[in-house]
XYZ file of C-alpha atoms in Angstrom:
603
model
C 37.660 92.898 -30.396
C 35.981 96.522 -30.253
C 38.139 98.870 -32.739
C 37.954 102.274 -33.659
C 39.907 103.497 -36.045
C 42.986 105.655 -35.018
C 42.315 109.758 -35.372
C 45.700 110.233 -34.976
C 48.391 108.778 -37.380
C 51.410 107.170 -34.922
C 54.409 109.675 -35.361
C 56.839 107.009 -35.494
C 55.383 104.455 -37.719
C 57.437 102.508 -39.774
C 58.154 101.887 -43.498
C 57.122 98.050 -44.562
C 60.502 95.692 -44.904
C 62.601 98.169 -42.647
C 64.745 96.666 -40.474
C 62.844 97.174 -37.067
C 65.903 97.175 -34.802
C 67.381 100.179 -36.589
C 64.218 101.927 -36.068
C 63.644 101.091 -32.618
C 67.359 102.084 -31.703
C 66.423 105.481 -33.332
C 63.379 105.414 -31.426
C 64.799 104.574 -28.259
C 67.709 107.259 -28.506
C 64.608 109.835 -28.354
C 63.922 109.904 -24.690
C 60.289 111.501 -25.705
C 59.501 107.932 -25.949
C 59.161 104.704 -24.479
C 58.737 102.440 -27.215
C 60.287 99.059 -25.383
C 59.852 97.721 -21.935
C 63.334 98.269 -20.748
C 63.428 101.201 -22.156
C 66.528 100.100 -24.272
C 68.063 97.504 -25.301
C 70.468 97.428 -22.280
C 67.964 97.252 -20.079
C 69.093 99.771 -18.476
C 65.842 102.163 -17.312
C 67.039 105.435 -17.597
C 65.934 108.615 -19.153
C 67.439 111.401 -20.378
C 64.606 113.434 -19.274
C 65.289 116.058 -16.896
C 62.412 118.453 -16.232
C 61.485 116.860 -13.348
C 64.147 116.632 -11.314
C 65.465 116.048 -7.727
C 64.332 120.262 -6.496
C 60.770 120.028 -8.169
C 59.658 116.534 -7.671
C 57.573 117.254 -4.745
C 55.431 119.224 -6.587
C 54.374 115.943 -8.677
C 50.642 115.861 -9.603
C 48.306 113.471 -11.110
C 47.828 114.653 -14.502
C 44.990 111.610 -14.877
C 44.354 107.942 -14.566
C 42.909 105.497 -16.375
C 41.652 101.969 -15.539
C 41.978 98.423 -17.233
C 38.646 97.172 -15.641
C 41.024 94.046 -14.219
C 41.668 93.053 -11.163
C 44.699 90.876 -10.989
C 48.652 92.095 -10.825
C 49.546 94.521 -13.295
C 53.247 93.885 -14.324
C 54.767 95.624 -17.012
C 54.336 98.706 -17.832
C 52.721 101.204 -20.805
C 54.427 101.870 -24.319
C 54.472 105.596 -25.490
C 55.161 105.741 -29.042
C 54.673 109.457 -30.438
C 51.166 110.673 -29.652
C 49.438 107.096 -28.631
C 50.369 104.998 -25.411
C 49.349 101.389 -25.343
C 48.583 100.002 -22.421
C 47.971 95.988 -21.470
C 46.586 94.166 -18.238
C 47.026 91.026 -16.923
C 44.320 88.011 -18.283
C 42.588 88.422 -20.522
C 45.623 89.892 -21.444
C 43.428 93.271 -23.231
C 45.793 95.976 -24.899
C 44.118 99.693 -25.182
C 45.811 102.407 -27.965
C 45.635 105.562 -25.979
C 45.249 109.579 -27.740
C 47.350 111.531 -25.785
C 46.418 114.495 -27.869
C 42.848 113.758 -26.938
C 42.755 113.208 -23.137
C 43.147 109.685 -23.241
C 40.457 108.879 -26.102
C 40.512 104.966 -26.736
C 41.940 104.544 -30.172
C 40.640 100.932 -30.477
C 40.945 98.213 -28.168
C 41.849 94.574 -28.481
C 40.560 91.432 -26.582
C 41.807 87.955 -27.190
C 39.773 84.795 -26.707
C 41.892 82.431 -24.604
C 40.791 79.054 -22.897
C 40.574 80.190 -19.376
C 41.437 76.798 -18.381
C 45.062 78.789 -18.783
C 44.155 80.441 -15.680
C 44.958 77.730 -13.022
C 48.042 77.006 -14.430
C 49.763 80.029 -13.842
C 51.700 79.712 -10.655
C 51.943 83.039 -9.403
C 49.062 85.270 -10.586
C 48.076 85.863 -14.358
C 50.391 88.527 -15.021
C 51.700 90.029 -18.104
C 54.774 92.047 -18.894
C 53.728 94.035 -21.042
C 53.927 94.594 -24.984
C 56.524 95.182 -27.808
C 56.064 97.283 -30.597
C 58.600 97.465 -33.873
C 57.454 97.476 -38.179
C 53.917 99.498 -37.171
C 53.125 96.444 -35.443
C 52.111 95.790 -31.745
C 53.551 92.541 -30.320
C 50.826 90.501 -27.698
C 52.127 87.642 -25.567
C 48.713 86.285 -24.351
C 48.736 84.176 -21.084
C 47.812 80.483 -23.967
C 51.638 81.369 -25.350
C 49.267 83.162 -28.520
C 52.093 85.366 -29.984
C 49.889 88.302 -31.674
C 50.980 90.909 -34.072
C 48.216 94.124 -33.991
C 47.927 96.493 -35.998
C 49.565 99.853 -34.526
C 46.952 102.373 -35.584
C 43.633 99.677 -35.451
C 44.489 97.030 -33.848
C 43.873 94.382 -36.016
C 45.467 91.163 -35.741
C 48.083 90.619 -38.643
C 49.089 87.484 -37.646
C 49.313 85.065 -34.304
C 51.449 81.993 -33.412
C 51.308 79.565 -30.898
C 53.878 79.331 -29.010
C 53.668 76.530 -26.644
C 52.704 73.188 -27.451
C 48.848 73.523 -26.595
C 47.020 76.762 -25.707
C 44.149 75.367 -23.176
C 46.921 74.732 -20.098
C 47.017 70.938 -20.753
C 50.025 70.985 -20.612
C 51.133 73.512 -17.887
C 52.550 75.745 -20.345
C 52.530 79.857 -20.130
C 52.833 83.074 -21.362
C 53.604 85.801 -19.158
C 57.133 87.337 -20.155
C 57.085 90.648 -22.590
C 58.492 89.979 -25.887
C 61.492 91.763 -27.258
C 62.439 92.849 -31.183
C 65.458 92.407 -32.348
C 66.795 93.278 -36.182
C 63.485 91.467 -38.071
C 62.626 88.793 -35.625
C 60.684 88.825 -31.922
C 61.801 86.985 -29.355
C 59.783 85.135 -26.909
C 60.003 82.326 -23.646
C 57.765 80.224 -21.946
C 56.656 79.680 -18.364
C 55.362 76.848 -16.562
C 58.436 75.677 -14.081
C 56.116 74.702 -11.921
C 54.730 72.178 -13.671
C 57.434 70.232 -15.428
C 58.063 72.498 -18.712
C 61.335 72.815 -20.507
C 61.915 75.924 -21.245
C 62.857 77.313 -24.355
C 63.806 80.934 -26.266
C 61.988 81.260 -29.571
C 62.555 83.669 -32.374
C 59.908 84.321 -34.605
C 59.803 86.639 -37.691
C 57.867 90.057 -37.241
C 57.039 90.037 -41.461
C 54.838 86.875 -40.917
C 55.400 84.877 -37.728
C 57.071 82.114 -38.877
C 59.740 80.346 -36.734
C 63.710 81.556 -36.800
C 65.390 79.633 -34.321
C 64.020 77.927 -31.282
C 66.835 77.232 -28.269
C 66.102 75.082 -24.955
C 67.539 75.415 -21.980
C 68.240 72.048 -21.877
C 68.484 68.697 -24.403
C 70.281 68.018 -27.320
C 73.374 69.610 -28.462
C 71.015 70.313 -31.485
C 68.209 71.422 -29.120
C 69.605 73.781 -27.205
C 72.008 75.350 -30.153
C 74.991 75.024 -28.106
C 78.670 74.259 -30.011
C 80.160 71.703 -28.093
C 83.734 73.422 -28.909
C 82.433 76.743 -29.672
C 80.312 77.461 -26.495
C 82.121 77.990 -23.498
C 81.014 78.396 -19.893
C 83.595 80.236 -17.681
C 85.966 80.461 -20.381
C 86.070 76.278 -21.476
C 84.129 74.797 -24.298
C 81.038 73.085 -22.774
C 81.436 69.934 -24.255
C 79.569 67.535 -25.836
C 75.912 66.912 -24.751
C 76.322 69.150 -22.013
C 72.569 69.992 -21.638
C 71.613 65.844 -20.878
C 75.034 64.604 -19.409
C 74.279 66.525 -15.673
C 70.905 64.990 -15.687
C 69.635 61.394 -14.415
C 67.657 59.705 -17.372
C 65.642 61.111 -18.728
C 64.544 63.793 -16.372
C 65.925 67.098 -18.021
C 62.527 66.107 -20.520
C 60.770 67.822 -17.707
C 63.652 69.822 -16.276
C 61.827 73.504 -16.008
C 64.416 76.091 -17.160
C 61.774 78.529 -18.120
C 62.564 81.795 -20.031
C 59.754 83.993 -18.507
C 62.008 87.029 -17.424
C 63.859 89.884 -19.312
C 65.674 89.594 -22.435
C 68.559 92.351 -23.392
C 70.552 92.799 -26.680
C 74.091 94.210 -27.230
C 74.222 95.443 -31.310
C 77.839 95.320 -31.470
C 78.004 91.816 -30.002
C 75.171 90.676 -31.850
C 74.558 89.051 -28.375
C 71.127 88.018 -26.724
C 71.007 88.010 -23.078
C 68.796 86.570 -20.696
C 68.384 84.151 -17.893
C 66.902 80.726 -17.059
C 64.516 79.354 -14.790
C 64.191 76.491 -11.543
C 65.091 73.219 -12.557
C 61.715 70.678 -12.544
C 60.956 69.578 -9.534
C 61.555 71.907 -6.325
C 62.928 68.479 -4.523
C 66.404 68.335 -5.299
C 66.503 64.941 -4.390
C 64.357 63.834 -7.204
C 67.171 65.145 -10.317
C 70.523 64.629 -8.859
C 73.066 66.871 -10.693
C 73.987 69.952 -12.235
C 70.836 70.202 -14.283
C 72.508 72.258 -16.642
C 71.558 74.565 -18.177
C 68.471 75.831 -15.729
C 70.104 78.645 -13.460
C 71.995 79.944 -16.164
C 72.928 83.377 -18.517
C 72.986 82.585 -21.765
C 74.673 84.630 -24.525
C 73.220 83.848 -28.117
C 73.624 85.027 -31.625
C 70.562 87.217 -32.541
C 70.376 85.643 -36.113
C 71.312 81.913 -35.097
C 70.255 81.260 -31.964
C 73.445 79.572 -30.785
C 75.317 80.065 -27.701
C 78.479 81.971 -27.533
C 78.612 81.596 -24.058
C 76.624 80.475 -20.638
C 76.948 80.672 -16.617
C 75.306 78.716 -14.695
C 74.872 80.409 -11.347
C 72.981 77.853 -9.301
C 74.256 74.666 -10.474
C 71.683 71.672 -8.738
C 68.830 74.493 -7.454
C 67.806 73.315 -4.273
C 65.401 76.736 -3.535
C 63.790 77.660 -6.541
C 66.111 80.542 -6.984
C 65.148 81.088 -10.666
C 67.758 83.130 -12.628
C 65.333 84.680 -14.821
C 66.095 88.601 -14.047
C 67.150 90.628 -16.245
C 70.582 91.564 -17.572
C 71.877 94.987 -17.761
C 74.500 95.996 -19.877
C 76.905 99.421 -18.939
C 79.844 100.628 -20.905
C 82.784 102.434 -19.132
C 82.722 100.424 -15.796
C 86.052 100.381 -14.323
C 86.814 96.929 -12.526
C 90.585 96.552 -11.064
C 91.374 99.461 -12.551
C 90.533 98.650 -16.108
C 86.857 100.005 -18.100
C 84.472 97.210 -18.842
C 81.874 96.331 -21.113
C 79.322 94.325 -18.714
C 76.407 92.574 -18.091
C 74.976 92.914 -13.753
C 72.359 90.428 -12.999
C 71.105 90.552 -9.581
C 69.974 86.830 -8.879
C 67.210 85.418 -6.991
C 69.594 83.492 -5.047
C 70.376 86.615 -3.049
C 74.253 87.057 -5.464
C 74.832 89.899 -7.928
C 76.928 89.111 -10.763
C 78.945 91.188 -12.911
C 80.540 89.897 -16.164
C 82.365 91.090 -19.228
C 79.521 90.337 -21.972
C 81.030 89.960 -24.990
C 83.222 86.734 -23.176
C 81.767 85.696 -20.256
C 84.234 85.509 -17.811
C 83.013 86.141 -14.307
C 84.257 89.351 -12.421
C 82.177 89.987 -9.106
C 79.841 87.743 -7.292
C 78.812 89.288 -4.115
C 75.698 88.819 -1.529
C 73.363 92.623 -2.100
C 71.313 91.544 1.295
C 73.539 90.911 4.163
C 70.680 88.499 5.127
C 71.836 85.941 2.653
C 72.759 82.526 3.752
C 72.043 79.337 2.062
C 75.869 80.236 0.497
C 79.058 81.877 2.253
C 80.018 83.182 -0.962
C 81.268 82.089 -4.998
C 84.501 80.691 -5.376
C 86.343 83.453 -8.069
C 89.495 81.268 -8.111
C 89.909 80.418 -11.424
C 92.207 77.975 -10.405
C 89.963 75.858 -8.263
C 87.908 73.539 -9.408
C 84.859 75.087 -7.835
C 85.365 77.963 -10.054
C 82.340 79.978 -10.220
C 80.069 77.713 -7.865
C 78.850 78.575 -4.565
C 79.877 77.838 -1.550
C 76.823 75.786 0.023
C 76.538 76.072 3.916
C 74.922 72.359 4.772
C 72.513 73.586 7.499
C 70.601 75.412 4.371
C 70.998 72.607 1.943
C 67.274 70.657 1.689
C 68.809 68.110 -0.412
C 71.387 66.846 2.396
C 68.221 67.822 4.809
C 66.267 65.455 2.658
C 62.470 64.606 1.734
C 60.404 65.387 4.459
C 62.407 67.115 6.272
C 61.652 70.766 6.963
C 64.833 73.208 6.613
C 64.403 76.527 8.411
C 65.568 79.347 8.159
C 67.045 80.053 4.558
C 68.212 83.368 3.396
C 66.415 84.284 0.891
C 63.157 82.956 0.549
C 62.268 81.013 -3.211
C 60.917 84.293 -4.639
C 64.527 85.545 -3.999
C 66.481 88.893 -2.785
C 64.858 89.785 -5.798
C 62.467 88.368 -8.450
C 61.558 89.866 -11.838
C 61.315 93.333 -10.527
C 63.987 95.084 -12.748
C 66.610 97.412 -11.384
C 67.309 100.633 -12.924
C 71.405 101.610 -13.950
C 72.031 104.942 -14.415
C 75.191 106.431 -16.263
C 75.695 109.343 -14.206
C 76.334 107.591 -11.201
C 76.888 103.773 -12.393
C 75.003 102.629 -9.567
C 72.402 100.375 -10.046
C 69.310 100.683 -8.063
C 67.912 97.429 -7.101
C 64.036 96.780 -5.635
C 64.781 93.857 -3.362
C 62.971 91.368 -0.854
C 64.370 90.869 2.866
C 62.518 87.448 3.347
C 63.323 84.144 4.462
C 61.606 81.028 4.763
C 61.031 77.768 5.943
C 61.360 74.305 2.810
C 60.766 71.082 3.056
C 60.972 68.822 0.117
C 58.350 65.842 -0.278
C 58.811 63.260 -3.444
C 55.949 64.124 -6.340
C 55.083 62.320 -9.682
C 54.660 63.897 -13.204
C 51.732 64.176 -14.821
C 50.879 66.713 -17.692
C 49.278 69.944 -17.008
C 49.493 69.158 -12.636
C 51.530 70.853 -10.485
C 54.917 69.333 -10.308
C 56.499 71.375 -7.233
C 57.322 69.156 -4.702
C 58.283 70.758 -1.749
C 56.583 73.033 1.090
C 57.254 76.241 1.966
C 56.818 78.997 4.526
C 57.935 82.967 4.349
C 58.512 85.362 6.534
C 60.692 88.580 7.601
C 64.583 88.343 7.388
C 65.262 88.019 11.589
C 67.276 90.311 13.055
C 67.399 93.283 11.072
C 64.532 96.525 10.166
C 61.338 94.257 10.355
C 60.261 94.888 7.014
C 60.322 92.514 3.940
C 61.503 94.513 1.135
C 64.550 97.230 0.552
C 65.380 99.611 -1.870
C 69.081 99.665 -2.496
C 72.102 101.383 -4.618
C 75.081 98.990 -5.569
C 77.822 99.582 -6.808
C 78.164 96.217 -9.579
C 82.595 96.892 -9.880
C 82.596 96.558 -6.137
C 80.263 94.599 -4.833
C 79.306 96.961 -2.625
C 75.664 98.635 -1.231
C 76.453 101.555 -1.685
C 72.990 102.939 0.342
C 69.542 100.839 1.616
C 65.963 102.171 2.312
C 64.097 99.854 4.154
C 60.555 99.359 3.437
C 57.740 97.319 5.602
C 56.721 95.223 2.539
C 58.759 93.917 -0.367
C 59.813 96.314 -3.423
C 58.066 94.242 -6.240
C 57.917 97.284 -8.619
C 60.537 98.137 -11.453
C 62.713 101.136 -10.962
C 63.138 103.994 -13.396
C 66.175 106.654 -12.601
C 66.508 110.001 -14.585
C 68.913 112.841 -16.238
C 67.351 114.902 -13.244
C 68.792 113.028 -10.401
C 65.677 111.317 -9.488
C 65.218 107.438 -8.886
C 61.376 106.110 -8.955
C 60.353 102.620 -7.739
C 56.966 101.736 -6.095
C 55.856 99.564 -3.427
C 53.011 96.610 -2.632
C 50.949 99.282 -0.417
C 50.532 101.249 -3.434
C 53.419 104.150 -3.005
C 55.246 105.741 -6.029
C 57.816 106.733 -4.590
C 61.045 109.164 -5.863
C 64.918 109.121 -3.721
C 67.182 111.536 -4.752
C 70.781 109.777 -5.853
C 71.605 109.273 -1.509
C 68.703 107.624 -1.217
C 66.702 110.437 0.779
C 62.519 110.138 -0.191
C 61.756 112.820 -2.064
C 58.260 112.398 -3.042
C 55.260 109.583 -2.897
C 51.719 109.248 -3.357
C 49.467 106.466 -2.635
C 47.758 105.176 -5.968
C 44.629 103.151 -5.379
C 46.099 99.584 -5.211
C 49.631 98.256 -4.557
C 52.017 98.326 -6.866
C 54.213 96.076 -8.828
C 54.057 97.538 -11.992
C 57.474 99.213 -13.552
C 58.247 103.236 -13.700
C 58.206 104.648 -16.925
C 58.592 108.401 -18.179
C 57.922 109.985 -21.644
C 57.387 113.633 -22.450
C 54.303 115.001 -24.961
C 54.200 118.616 -25.614
C 56.917 119.555 -24.328
C 55.504 117.864 -20.721
C 57.548 115.122 -18.766
C 55.307 113.160 -17.531
C 55.483 109.737 -14.989
C 53.306 106.851 -15.310
C 52.880 103.391 -13.756
C 49.987 100.874 -13.459
C 48.860 99.930 -10.326
C 47.033 96.390 -9.375
C 49.092 94.106 -6.606
C 49.139 90.616 -7.351
C 51.797 88.668 -8.436
C 53.838 86.088 -6.399
C 53.767 88.456 -3.169
C 50.676 89.488 -3.654
C 48.720 86.353 -4.800
C 46.742 86.447 -1.483
C 45.054 89.388 -2.906
C 44.985 88.549 -6.390
C 43.318 85.322 -6.185
C 41.553 85.380 -2.959
C 43.910 82.677 -1.071
C 44.330 82.804 2.634
C 46.262 79.721 3.569
C 50.080 80.153 4.668
C 50.702 76.695 2.229
C 48.753 78.778 -0.630
C 50.336 80.133 -3.364
C 53.788 79.171 -3.391
C 53.750 79.766 0.477
C 54.024 83.600 -0.079
C 50.298 84.472 1.567
C 51.183 84.180 5.206
C 54.254 86.224 4.889
C 52.323 88.667 3.257
C 49.189 88.057 4.957
C 49.839 91.880 6.571
C 49.045 93.579 2.860
C 45.097 93.160 2.831
C 45.111 96.181 5.755
C 47.205 98.318 3.804
C 46.120 98.054 -0.249
C 43.165 95.787 -1.805
C 42.108 94.970 -5.686
C 42.734 97.712 -8.342
C 43.870 97.801 -12.190
C 44.324 101.690 -12.652
C 47.192 103.534 -14.753
C 48.278 106.977 -13.259
C 50.152 109.504 -14.776
C 52.259 112.365 -13.010
C 53.456 115.656 -14.223
C 54.375 119.003 -12.493
C 51.579 121.373 -11.849
C 50.901 123.927 -15.000
C 51.185 124.017 -18.840
């Protein structure tokens, strides 16, 4: 590690022993900072800053840039805390502290030592979705599943803990998600569903890294932290052994349901919300049953981890529609004439779900891309035995098709109508701004055996633009979660794989795989675009420093959609089927790793 002592003190250093979330919530309320990857606990990715607005955004200029020195997919975004910006990279997971008062001078740099064997078991590029901050510490979740707490002023490690069972990739476990701090705990998930890893969400005490609680996605009631009488699914108690009794034999032990997406938190309810991923293997014939609790929205008590309610969106997943996408919390959304405090979740499966976040009541479930065809609807009749379940179309069922049969024309593709790229919510418009994929697939399951640390996929895929449409592979949409309707849709040539940002200046920002950062007004009209050095899969953020508002974004093509470029893959069957579908991307961008910061001209 190369450490230079910080010459500029953090403006918001936390006093030792203080409750981290009390300080964080205060810092989140000051839009000059960006102190959590999602902008706030509610995952809204909304900023009250309005110096840059719909009338002047056309005048944006590059203020400064910073090269990360890494040529893989750059997801997530920087944190801005007072006068210091913290920038992260994909593997090897370097963290930089930059002095905003001194031309971005590197205050310190931390590069962990990791076993390179972890690289080949990271299914969809060596991405990292960002660092967290609390209590004067920067929390880095490394690819090898090590969670390390760094002194925010010096970069010196305070403690570290191994979240996986190994740190050498031998069991297929990896770390890609951004940690989240709640109260005196830091929350992390686990990646590796394509290697038969059993998912879990884990809380560590921020003071010393000791284990507070761990909740598995499937397993016994003790392991899943489920109360069979008090934990509910669509309003009814889940009953005993709900985490094992929809699995055949011991398949649940390698059942997937990993937790590599985004987490949110409601301080009033004291609930953490997140989603679980696909069941293992991708061959549905090898795991009959609903495969609970994969593909599930979970609401857990932040102190104990005990589940209050669950909702499984895609029982017995047959298409790899992970449920890990963000849960956005919005207050006072009027549904059927009544204001509701909701949880909004645009799922990989192509349905956007609106739920009451206190009870888990399902309020709305509608397709947010017209191309979605694997199911006709989600059953909303509470008296139906199929309440809350999707109506699957037999033609697109890979289970009914059977092993070694290629089921064609399934929409969306396995990477979903959207993947982890987070949407934004504006409390001014009460609309959600969603980056989406407009992609379909062919899917052929095959029998596969489990070996620890080896791919446990069991399907061959090919992907392509949705037919009979605009010809592109993405849309950026505005969504009404109360009505379940697209308000407007802006087509893009490739999937929109960046996170969105909405601001009080009536501007919404996002990035494209070709490398453009774009700004649109509240009607979707393009106001500004600038091409950065590489494709954007990072999340757009904003902050204010010395009275001036800035927009920041990481560019560096990669992730699942850009895996062909990032990892040098060329065959359409490589990269879990994404390589062929995105082959044209190489005509528009190439590898890079750069932070680009924008501002209006003038002092």
